[in-house]
mmCIF file of C-alpha atoms in Angstrom:
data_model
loop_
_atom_site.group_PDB
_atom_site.id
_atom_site.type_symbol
_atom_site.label_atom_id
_atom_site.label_comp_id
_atom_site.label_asym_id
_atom_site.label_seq_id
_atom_site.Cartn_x
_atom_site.Cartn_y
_atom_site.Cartn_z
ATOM 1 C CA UNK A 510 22.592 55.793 132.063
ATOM 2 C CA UNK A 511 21.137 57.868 134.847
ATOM 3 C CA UNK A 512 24.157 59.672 136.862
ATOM 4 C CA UNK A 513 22.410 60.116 139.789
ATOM 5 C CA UNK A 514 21.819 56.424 140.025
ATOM 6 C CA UNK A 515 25.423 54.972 139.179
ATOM 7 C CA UNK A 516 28.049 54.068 141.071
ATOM 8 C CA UNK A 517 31.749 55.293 140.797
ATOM 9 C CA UNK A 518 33.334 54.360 137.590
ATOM 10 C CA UNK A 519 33.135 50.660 136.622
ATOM 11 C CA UNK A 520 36.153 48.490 136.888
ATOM 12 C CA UNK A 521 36.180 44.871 135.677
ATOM 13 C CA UNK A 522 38.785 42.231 136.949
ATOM 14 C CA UNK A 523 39.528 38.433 136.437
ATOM 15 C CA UNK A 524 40.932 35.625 137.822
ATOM 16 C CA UNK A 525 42.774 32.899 135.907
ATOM 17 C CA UNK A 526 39.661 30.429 136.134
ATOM 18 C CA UNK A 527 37.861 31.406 132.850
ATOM 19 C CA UNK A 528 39.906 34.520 130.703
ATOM 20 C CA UNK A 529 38.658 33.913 127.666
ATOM 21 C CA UNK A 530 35.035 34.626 128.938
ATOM 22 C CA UNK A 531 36.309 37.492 131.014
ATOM 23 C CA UNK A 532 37.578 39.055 127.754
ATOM 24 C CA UNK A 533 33.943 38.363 126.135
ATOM 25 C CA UNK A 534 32.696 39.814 128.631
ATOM 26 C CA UNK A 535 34.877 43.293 128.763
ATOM 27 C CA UNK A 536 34.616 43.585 124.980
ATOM 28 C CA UNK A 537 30.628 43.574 125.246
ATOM 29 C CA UNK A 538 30.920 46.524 128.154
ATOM 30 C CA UNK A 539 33.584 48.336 126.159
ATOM 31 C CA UNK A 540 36.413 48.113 128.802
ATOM 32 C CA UNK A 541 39.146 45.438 129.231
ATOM 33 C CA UNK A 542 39.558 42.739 132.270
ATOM 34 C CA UNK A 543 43.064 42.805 132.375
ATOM 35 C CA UNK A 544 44.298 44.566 135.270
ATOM 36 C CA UNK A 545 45.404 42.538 137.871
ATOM 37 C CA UNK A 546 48.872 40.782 138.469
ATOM 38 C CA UNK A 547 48.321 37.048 139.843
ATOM 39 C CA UNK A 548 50.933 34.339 139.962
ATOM 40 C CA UNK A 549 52.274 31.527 142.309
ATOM 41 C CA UNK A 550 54.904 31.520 144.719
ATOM 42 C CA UNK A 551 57.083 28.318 144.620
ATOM 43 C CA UNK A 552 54.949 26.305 147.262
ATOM 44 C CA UNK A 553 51.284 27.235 145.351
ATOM 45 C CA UNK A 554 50.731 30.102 147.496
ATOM 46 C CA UNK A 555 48.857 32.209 145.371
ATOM 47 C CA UNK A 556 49.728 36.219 145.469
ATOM 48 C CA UNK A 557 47.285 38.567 143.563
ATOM 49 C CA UNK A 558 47.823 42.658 143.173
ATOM 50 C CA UNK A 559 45.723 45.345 141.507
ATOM 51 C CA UNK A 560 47.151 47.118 138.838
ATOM 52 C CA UNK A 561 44.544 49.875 138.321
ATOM 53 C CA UNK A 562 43.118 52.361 140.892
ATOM 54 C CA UNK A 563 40.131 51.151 142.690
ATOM 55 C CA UNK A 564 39.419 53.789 145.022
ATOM 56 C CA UNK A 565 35.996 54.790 144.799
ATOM 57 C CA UNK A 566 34.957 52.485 141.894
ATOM 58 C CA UNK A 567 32.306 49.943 141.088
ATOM 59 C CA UNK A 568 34.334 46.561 140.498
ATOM 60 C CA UNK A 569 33.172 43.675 139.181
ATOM 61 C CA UNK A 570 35.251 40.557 139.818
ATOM 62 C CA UNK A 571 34.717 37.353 137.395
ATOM 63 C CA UNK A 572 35.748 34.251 138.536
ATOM 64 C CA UNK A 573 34.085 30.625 138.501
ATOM 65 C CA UNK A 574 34.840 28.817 141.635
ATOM 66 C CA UNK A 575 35.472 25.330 139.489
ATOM 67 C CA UNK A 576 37.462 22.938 141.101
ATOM 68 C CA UNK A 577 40.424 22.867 142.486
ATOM 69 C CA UNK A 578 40.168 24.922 145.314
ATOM 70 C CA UNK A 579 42.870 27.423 144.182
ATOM 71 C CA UNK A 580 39.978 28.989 142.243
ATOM 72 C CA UNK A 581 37.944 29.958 145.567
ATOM 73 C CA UNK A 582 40.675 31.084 147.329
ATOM 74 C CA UNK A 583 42.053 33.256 143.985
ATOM 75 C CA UNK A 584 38.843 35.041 144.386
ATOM 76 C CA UNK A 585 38.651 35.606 147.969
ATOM 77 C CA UNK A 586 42.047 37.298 147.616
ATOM 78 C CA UNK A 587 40.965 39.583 144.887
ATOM 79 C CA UNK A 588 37.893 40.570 146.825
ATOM 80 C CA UNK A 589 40.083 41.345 149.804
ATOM 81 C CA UNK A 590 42.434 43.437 147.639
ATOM 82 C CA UNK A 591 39.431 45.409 145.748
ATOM 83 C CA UNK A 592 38.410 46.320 149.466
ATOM 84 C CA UNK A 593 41.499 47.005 150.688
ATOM 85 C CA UNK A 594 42.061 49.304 147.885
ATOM 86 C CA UNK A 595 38.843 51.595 148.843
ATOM 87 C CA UNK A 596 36.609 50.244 146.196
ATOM 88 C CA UNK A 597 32.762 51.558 146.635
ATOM 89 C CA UNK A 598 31.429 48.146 146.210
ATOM 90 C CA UNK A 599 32.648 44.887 145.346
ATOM 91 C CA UNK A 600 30.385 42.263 143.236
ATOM 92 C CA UNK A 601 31.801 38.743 142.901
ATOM 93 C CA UNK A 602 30.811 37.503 139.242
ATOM 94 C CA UNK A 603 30.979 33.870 139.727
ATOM 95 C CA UNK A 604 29.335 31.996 136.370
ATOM 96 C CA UNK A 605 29.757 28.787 138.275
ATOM 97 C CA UNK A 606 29.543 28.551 142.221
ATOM 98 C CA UNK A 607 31.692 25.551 142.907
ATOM 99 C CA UNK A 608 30.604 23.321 146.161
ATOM 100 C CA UNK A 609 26.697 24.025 145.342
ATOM 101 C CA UNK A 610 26.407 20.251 145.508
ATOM 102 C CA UNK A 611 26.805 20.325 149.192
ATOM 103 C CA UNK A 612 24.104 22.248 150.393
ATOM 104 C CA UNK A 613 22.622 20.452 153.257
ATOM 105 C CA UNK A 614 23.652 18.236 155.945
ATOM 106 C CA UNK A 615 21.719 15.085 154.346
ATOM 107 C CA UNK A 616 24.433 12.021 156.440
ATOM 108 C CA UNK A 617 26.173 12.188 159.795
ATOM 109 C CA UNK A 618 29.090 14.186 160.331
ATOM 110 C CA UNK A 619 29.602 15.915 156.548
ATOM 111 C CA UNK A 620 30.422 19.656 155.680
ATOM 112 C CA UNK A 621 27.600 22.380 154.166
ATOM 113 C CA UNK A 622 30.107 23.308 151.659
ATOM 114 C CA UNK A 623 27.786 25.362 149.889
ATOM 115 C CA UNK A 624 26.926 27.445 152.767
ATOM 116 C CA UNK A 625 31.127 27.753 153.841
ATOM 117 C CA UNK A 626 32.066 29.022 150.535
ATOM 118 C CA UNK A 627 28.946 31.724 150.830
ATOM 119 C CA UNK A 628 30.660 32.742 154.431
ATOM 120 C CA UNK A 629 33.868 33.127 153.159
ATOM 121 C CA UNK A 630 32.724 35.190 150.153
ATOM 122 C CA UNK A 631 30.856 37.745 152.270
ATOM 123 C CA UNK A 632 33.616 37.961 155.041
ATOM 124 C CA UNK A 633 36.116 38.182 152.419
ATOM 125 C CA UNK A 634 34.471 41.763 151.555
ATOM 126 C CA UNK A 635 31.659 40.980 148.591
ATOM 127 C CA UNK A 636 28.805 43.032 148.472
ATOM 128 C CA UNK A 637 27.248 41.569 146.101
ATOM 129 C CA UNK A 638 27.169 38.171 144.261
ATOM 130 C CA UNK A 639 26.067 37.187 140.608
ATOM 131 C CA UNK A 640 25.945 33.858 139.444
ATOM 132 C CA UNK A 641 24.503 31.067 136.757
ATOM 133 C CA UNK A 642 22.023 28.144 137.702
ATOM 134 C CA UNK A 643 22.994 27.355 141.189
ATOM 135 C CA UNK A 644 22.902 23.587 141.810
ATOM 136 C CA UNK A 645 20.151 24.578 144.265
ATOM 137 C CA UNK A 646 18.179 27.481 144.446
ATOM 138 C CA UNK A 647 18.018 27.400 148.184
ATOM 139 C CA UNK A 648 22.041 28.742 147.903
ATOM 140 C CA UNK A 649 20.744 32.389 147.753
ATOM 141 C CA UNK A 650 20.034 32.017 151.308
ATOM 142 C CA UNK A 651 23.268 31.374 152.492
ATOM 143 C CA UNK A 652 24.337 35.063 151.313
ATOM 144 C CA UNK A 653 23.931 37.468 153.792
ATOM 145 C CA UNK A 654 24.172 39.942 150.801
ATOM 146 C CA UNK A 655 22.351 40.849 147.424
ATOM 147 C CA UNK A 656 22.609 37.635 145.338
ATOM 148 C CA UNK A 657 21.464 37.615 141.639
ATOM 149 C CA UNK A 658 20.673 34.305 140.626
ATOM 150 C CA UNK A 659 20.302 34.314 136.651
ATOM 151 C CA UNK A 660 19.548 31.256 134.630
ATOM 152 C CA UNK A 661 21.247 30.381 131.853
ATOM 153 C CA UNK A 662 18.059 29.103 129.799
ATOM 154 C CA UNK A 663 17.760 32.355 127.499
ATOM 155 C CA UNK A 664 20.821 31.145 125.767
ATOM 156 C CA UNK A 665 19.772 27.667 125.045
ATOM 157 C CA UNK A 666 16.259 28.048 124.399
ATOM 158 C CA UNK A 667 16.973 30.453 121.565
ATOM 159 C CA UNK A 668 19.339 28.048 120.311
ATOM 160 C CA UNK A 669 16.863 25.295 120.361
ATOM 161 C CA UNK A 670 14.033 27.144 118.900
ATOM 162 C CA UNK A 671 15.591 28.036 115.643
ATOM 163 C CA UNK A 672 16.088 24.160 115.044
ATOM 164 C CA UNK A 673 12.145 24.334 114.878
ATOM 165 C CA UNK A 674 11.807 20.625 116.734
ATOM 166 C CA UNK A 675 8.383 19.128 115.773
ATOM 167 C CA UNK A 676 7.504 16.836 118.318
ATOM 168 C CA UNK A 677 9.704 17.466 121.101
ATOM 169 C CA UNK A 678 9.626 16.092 124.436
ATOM 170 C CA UNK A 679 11.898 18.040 127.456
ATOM 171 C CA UNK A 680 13.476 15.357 129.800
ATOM 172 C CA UNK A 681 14.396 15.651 133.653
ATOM 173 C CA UNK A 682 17.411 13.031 134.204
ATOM 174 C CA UNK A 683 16.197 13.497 137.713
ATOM 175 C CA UNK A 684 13.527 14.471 140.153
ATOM 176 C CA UNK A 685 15.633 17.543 141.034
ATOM 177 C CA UNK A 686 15.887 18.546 137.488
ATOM 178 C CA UNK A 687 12.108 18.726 137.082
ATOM 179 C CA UNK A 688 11.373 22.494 137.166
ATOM 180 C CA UNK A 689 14.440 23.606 135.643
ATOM 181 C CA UNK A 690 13.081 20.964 132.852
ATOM 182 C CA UNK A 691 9.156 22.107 133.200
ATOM 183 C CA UNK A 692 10.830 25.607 132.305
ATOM 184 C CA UNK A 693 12.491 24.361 128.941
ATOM 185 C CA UNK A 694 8.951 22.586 128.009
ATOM 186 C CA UNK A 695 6.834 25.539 128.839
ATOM 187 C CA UNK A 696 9.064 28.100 126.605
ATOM 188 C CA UNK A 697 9.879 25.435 123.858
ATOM 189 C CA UNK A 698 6.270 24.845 123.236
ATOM 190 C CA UNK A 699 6.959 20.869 124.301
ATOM 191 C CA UNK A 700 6.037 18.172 126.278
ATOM 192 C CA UNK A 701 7.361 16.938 129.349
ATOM 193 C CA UNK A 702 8.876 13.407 131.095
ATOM 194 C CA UNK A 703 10.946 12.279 133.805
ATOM 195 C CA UNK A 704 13.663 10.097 134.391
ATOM 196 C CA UNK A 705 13.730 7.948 137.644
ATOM 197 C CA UNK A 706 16.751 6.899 138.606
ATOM 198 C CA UNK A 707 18.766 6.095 141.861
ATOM 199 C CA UNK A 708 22.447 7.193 143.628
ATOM 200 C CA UNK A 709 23.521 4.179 144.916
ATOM 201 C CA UNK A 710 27.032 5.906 145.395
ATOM 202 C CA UNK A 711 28.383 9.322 144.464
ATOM 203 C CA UNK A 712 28.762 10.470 141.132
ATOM 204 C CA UNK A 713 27.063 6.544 140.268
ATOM 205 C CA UNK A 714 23.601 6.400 138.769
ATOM 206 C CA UNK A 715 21.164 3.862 137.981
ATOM 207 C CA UNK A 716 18.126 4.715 135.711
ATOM 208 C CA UNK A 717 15.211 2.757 137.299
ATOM 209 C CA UNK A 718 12.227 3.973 134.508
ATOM 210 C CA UNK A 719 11.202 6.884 132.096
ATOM 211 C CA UNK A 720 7.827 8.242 133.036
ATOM 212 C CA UNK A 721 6.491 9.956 129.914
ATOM 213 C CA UNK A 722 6.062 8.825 126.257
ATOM 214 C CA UNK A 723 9.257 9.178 124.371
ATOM 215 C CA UNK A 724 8.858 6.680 121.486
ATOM 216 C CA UNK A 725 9.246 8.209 117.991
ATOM 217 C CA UNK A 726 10.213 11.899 119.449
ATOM 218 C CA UNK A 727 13.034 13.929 119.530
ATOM 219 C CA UNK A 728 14.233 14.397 123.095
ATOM 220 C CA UNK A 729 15.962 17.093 124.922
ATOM 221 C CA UNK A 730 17.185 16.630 128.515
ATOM 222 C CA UNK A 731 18.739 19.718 130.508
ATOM 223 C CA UNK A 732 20.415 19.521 133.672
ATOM 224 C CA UNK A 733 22.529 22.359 135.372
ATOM 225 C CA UNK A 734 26.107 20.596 135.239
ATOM 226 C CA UNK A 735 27.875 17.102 133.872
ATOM 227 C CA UNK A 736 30.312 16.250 135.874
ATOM 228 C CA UNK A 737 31.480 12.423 135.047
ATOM 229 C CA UNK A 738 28.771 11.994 132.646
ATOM 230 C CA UNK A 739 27.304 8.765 134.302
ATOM 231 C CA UNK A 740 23.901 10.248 134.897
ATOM 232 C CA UNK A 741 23.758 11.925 131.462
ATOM 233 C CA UNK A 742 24.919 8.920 129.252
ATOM 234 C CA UNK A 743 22.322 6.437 131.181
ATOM 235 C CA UNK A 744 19.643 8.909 130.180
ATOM 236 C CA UNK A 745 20.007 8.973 126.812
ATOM 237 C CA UNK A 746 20.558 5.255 126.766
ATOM 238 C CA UNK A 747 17.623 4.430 128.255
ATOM 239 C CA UNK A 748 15.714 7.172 126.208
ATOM 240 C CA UNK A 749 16.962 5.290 123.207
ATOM 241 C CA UNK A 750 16.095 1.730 124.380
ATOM 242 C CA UNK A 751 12.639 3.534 124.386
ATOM 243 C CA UNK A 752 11.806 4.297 121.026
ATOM 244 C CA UNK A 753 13.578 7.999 121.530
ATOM 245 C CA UNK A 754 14.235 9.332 117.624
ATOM 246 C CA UNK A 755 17.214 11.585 118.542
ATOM 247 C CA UNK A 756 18.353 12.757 122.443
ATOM 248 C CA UNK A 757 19.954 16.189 122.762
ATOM 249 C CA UNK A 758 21.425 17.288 125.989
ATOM 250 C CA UNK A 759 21.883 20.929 127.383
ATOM 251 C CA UNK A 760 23.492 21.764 130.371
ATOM 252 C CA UNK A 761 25.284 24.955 131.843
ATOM 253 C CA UNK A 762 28.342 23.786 133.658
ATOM 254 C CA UNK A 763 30.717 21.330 131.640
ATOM 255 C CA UNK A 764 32.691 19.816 134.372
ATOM 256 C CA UNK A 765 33.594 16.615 132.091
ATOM 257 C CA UNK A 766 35.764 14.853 135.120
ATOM 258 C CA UNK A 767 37.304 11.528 134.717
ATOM 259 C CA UNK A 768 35.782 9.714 131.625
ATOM 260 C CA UNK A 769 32.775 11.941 130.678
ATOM 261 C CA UNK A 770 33.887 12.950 127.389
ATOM 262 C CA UNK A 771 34.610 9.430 126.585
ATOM 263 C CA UNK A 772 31.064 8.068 128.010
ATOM 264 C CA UNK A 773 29.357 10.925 126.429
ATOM 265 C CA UNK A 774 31.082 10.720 122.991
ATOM 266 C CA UNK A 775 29.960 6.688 123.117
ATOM 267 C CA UNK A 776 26.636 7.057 124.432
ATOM 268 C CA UNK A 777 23.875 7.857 120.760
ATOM 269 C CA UNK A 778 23.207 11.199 121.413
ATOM 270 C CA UNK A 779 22.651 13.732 118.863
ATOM 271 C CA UNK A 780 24.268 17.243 120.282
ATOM 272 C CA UNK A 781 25.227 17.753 123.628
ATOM 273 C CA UNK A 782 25.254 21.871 124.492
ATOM 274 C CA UNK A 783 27.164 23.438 126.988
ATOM 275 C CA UNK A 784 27.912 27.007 127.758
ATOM 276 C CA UNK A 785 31.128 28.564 128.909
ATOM 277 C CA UNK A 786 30.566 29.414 132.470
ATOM 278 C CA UNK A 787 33.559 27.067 132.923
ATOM 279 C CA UNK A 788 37.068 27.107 130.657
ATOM 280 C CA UNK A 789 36.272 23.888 128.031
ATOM 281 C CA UNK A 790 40.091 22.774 126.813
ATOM 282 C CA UNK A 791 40.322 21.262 123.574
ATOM 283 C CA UNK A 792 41.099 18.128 125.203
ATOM 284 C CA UNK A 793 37.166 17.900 126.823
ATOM 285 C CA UNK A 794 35.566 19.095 123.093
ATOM 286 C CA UNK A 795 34.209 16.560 120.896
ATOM 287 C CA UNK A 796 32.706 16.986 117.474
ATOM 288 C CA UNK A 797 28.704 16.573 119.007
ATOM 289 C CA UNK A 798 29.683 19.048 121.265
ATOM 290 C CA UNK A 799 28.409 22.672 120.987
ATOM 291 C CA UNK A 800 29.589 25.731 123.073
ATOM 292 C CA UNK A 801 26.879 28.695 123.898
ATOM 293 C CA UNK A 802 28.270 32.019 125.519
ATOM 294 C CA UNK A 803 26.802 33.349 128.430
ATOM 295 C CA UNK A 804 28.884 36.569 128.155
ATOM 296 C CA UNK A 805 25.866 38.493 127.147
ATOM 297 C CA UNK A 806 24.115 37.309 129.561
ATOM 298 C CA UNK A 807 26.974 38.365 132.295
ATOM 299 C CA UNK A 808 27.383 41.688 130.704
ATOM 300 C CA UNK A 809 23.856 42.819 130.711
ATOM 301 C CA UNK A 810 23.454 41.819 134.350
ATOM 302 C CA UNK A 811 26.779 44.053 135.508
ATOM 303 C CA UNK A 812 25.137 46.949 133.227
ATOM 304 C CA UNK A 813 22.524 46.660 134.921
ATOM 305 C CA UNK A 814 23.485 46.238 138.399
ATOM 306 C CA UNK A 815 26.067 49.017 137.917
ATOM 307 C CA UNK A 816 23.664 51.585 136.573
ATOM 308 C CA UNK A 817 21.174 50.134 139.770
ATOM 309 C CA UNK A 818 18.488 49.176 137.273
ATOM 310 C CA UNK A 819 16.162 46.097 137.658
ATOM 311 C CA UNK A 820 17.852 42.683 137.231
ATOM 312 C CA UNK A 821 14.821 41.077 136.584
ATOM 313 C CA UNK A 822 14.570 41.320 132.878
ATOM 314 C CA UNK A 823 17.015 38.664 132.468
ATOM 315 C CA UNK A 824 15.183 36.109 134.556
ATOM 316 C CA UNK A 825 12.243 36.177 132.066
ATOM 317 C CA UNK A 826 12.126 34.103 128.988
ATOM 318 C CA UNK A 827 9.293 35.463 126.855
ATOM 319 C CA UNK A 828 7.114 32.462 125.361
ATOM 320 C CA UNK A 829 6.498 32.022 121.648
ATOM 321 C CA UNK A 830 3.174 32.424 120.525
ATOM 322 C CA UNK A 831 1.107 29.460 120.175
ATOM 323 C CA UNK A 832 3.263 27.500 123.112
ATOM 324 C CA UNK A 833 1.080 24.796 124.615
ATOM 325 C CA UNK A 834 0.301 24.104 128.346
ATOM 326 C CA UNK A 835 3.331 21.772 129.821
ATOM 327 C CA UNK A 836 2.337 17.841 129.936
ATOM 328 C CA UNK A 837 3.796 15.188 131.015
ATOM 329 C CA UNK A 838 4.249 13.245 127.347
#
């Protein structure tokens, strides 16, 4: 690392959302996540303290935003604290940014929760943001400050590709899914098709028709989050009434509210693979389920940002050789 290009010493912190990927993460940059003091008073009120010296240092804060709201306002508090303890520059590390489903004002009278959070992030002290597959990519823009949006695709296309799929057809479950899907076709050397389908109500989906030939192929479809699992185990259902030969599902945040795992583990999908931007209990693990890490992932990015290097590198995905033009199938 260049000295004349880094920042004061690094210091890594966590909040209670996701340890266990916090420690990943510190044992891939050498240091240890463990210095903060966080607990509740009797009412909830949640009281957070720094246990190492700050001053002039480089921290890097991880913390998902999943729900309950507890998890936001954890964060905010150890932002405040970091920049109230003279830290050179504070970078939020937040694998998951909760509230990314309300990014626009799309009904009468409803919140931009999205763009609230963002505010209360950057007044809170951040100077920086990192993150995993927004739900939209138009989030960014909220941030009045540096935002590095990385995508967690690395991690599952390298898992898919040594299964060597003949055949293989990348599914959208949705319209908004279709780049992020076009993505996972282009780098997996597959095909491509679409799932239309319709919200009558939230978190309630209908599949209306499968545009694309699935019949006798193996299917993957990727979406950035499951949350109760309706959308996800209609898909695969439908693929299968289809002629689909086996479904696989990958997607980055593993909400699993309500009765996902139980839809999921009842719907005839092969594998469904998550990664552990958010804390998985036992309870919400199955037997088809599979668990990637993005902690390399997160800890190249804070090398990189804290050395100021490019961030870049970790958006691409290099293609295999021989990968064929996307289609639709």
């Amino acid at each position: 690392m260049d000295d004349k290009n880094a920042r004061g010493p690094l210091l890594l912190l966590a909040g209670r959302a996701n340890r266990p990927l916090a420690s990943e993460i510190a044992d891939k940059l050498g240091t240890t996540a463990d210095g903060v003091s966080i607990f509740n008073f009797a009412d909830g009120e949640i009281f957070v303290r720094i246990d190492r010296n700050a001053r002039g240092r480089d921290v890097f804060i991880i913390q998902p935003t999943v729900a309950n709201a507890d998890n936001i306002m954890e964060l905010l508090l150890l932002i405040d604290a970091a920049k109230r303890a003279s830290a050179e520059r504070v970078t939020a590390v937040v694998p998951y940014f909760g509230y990314g489903r309300q990014d626009r004002k799309d009904q009468p009278r409803v919140a931009i929760g999205a763009k609230l959070v963002a505010n209360l992030m950057v007044a809170a002290g951040a100077d920086r943001v990192v993150s995993i597959d927004f739900h939209q990519h138009q989030i960014q823009g909220f941030f009045d400050i540096p935002v590095d949006h990385l995508y967690a695709a690395p991690v599952f296309t390298d898992y898919f590709h040594e299964k060597r799929f003949s055949n293989l057809v990348v599914v959208a479950p949705d319209v908004g899914s279709g780049k992020m899907a076009r993505g996972f076709a282009k780098r997996l050397g597959a095909s491509f098709a679409i799932i239309d389908k319709r919200r009558p109500a939230a978190n309630v989906a209908e599949v209306l028709n499968v545009v694309g030939d699935v019949a006798g192929r193996t299917c993957l479809v990727t979406d950035d989050m499951i949350d109760t699992g309706g959308t996800i185990a209609q898909g695969v259902h439908a693929l299968k009434e289809r002629g689909a030969k086996r479904v696989y599902v990958a997607a980055t945040h593993a909400l699993l509210s309500n009765e996902a795992v139980e839809r999921l583990e009842a719907s005839p999908l092969e594998e469904l693979v998550v990664t552990n931007t958010i804390l998985i209990p036992d309870a919400k693990r199955f037997s088809r389920m599979k668990v990637l890490s993005v902690a390399d992932l997160l800890a190249r990015a804070i090398t990189y940002i804290h050395s100021n290097a490019s961030v870049s590198q970790l958006f691409a995905i290099k293609e295999r050789k021989g990968s064929p033009k996307v289609a639709l199938a």
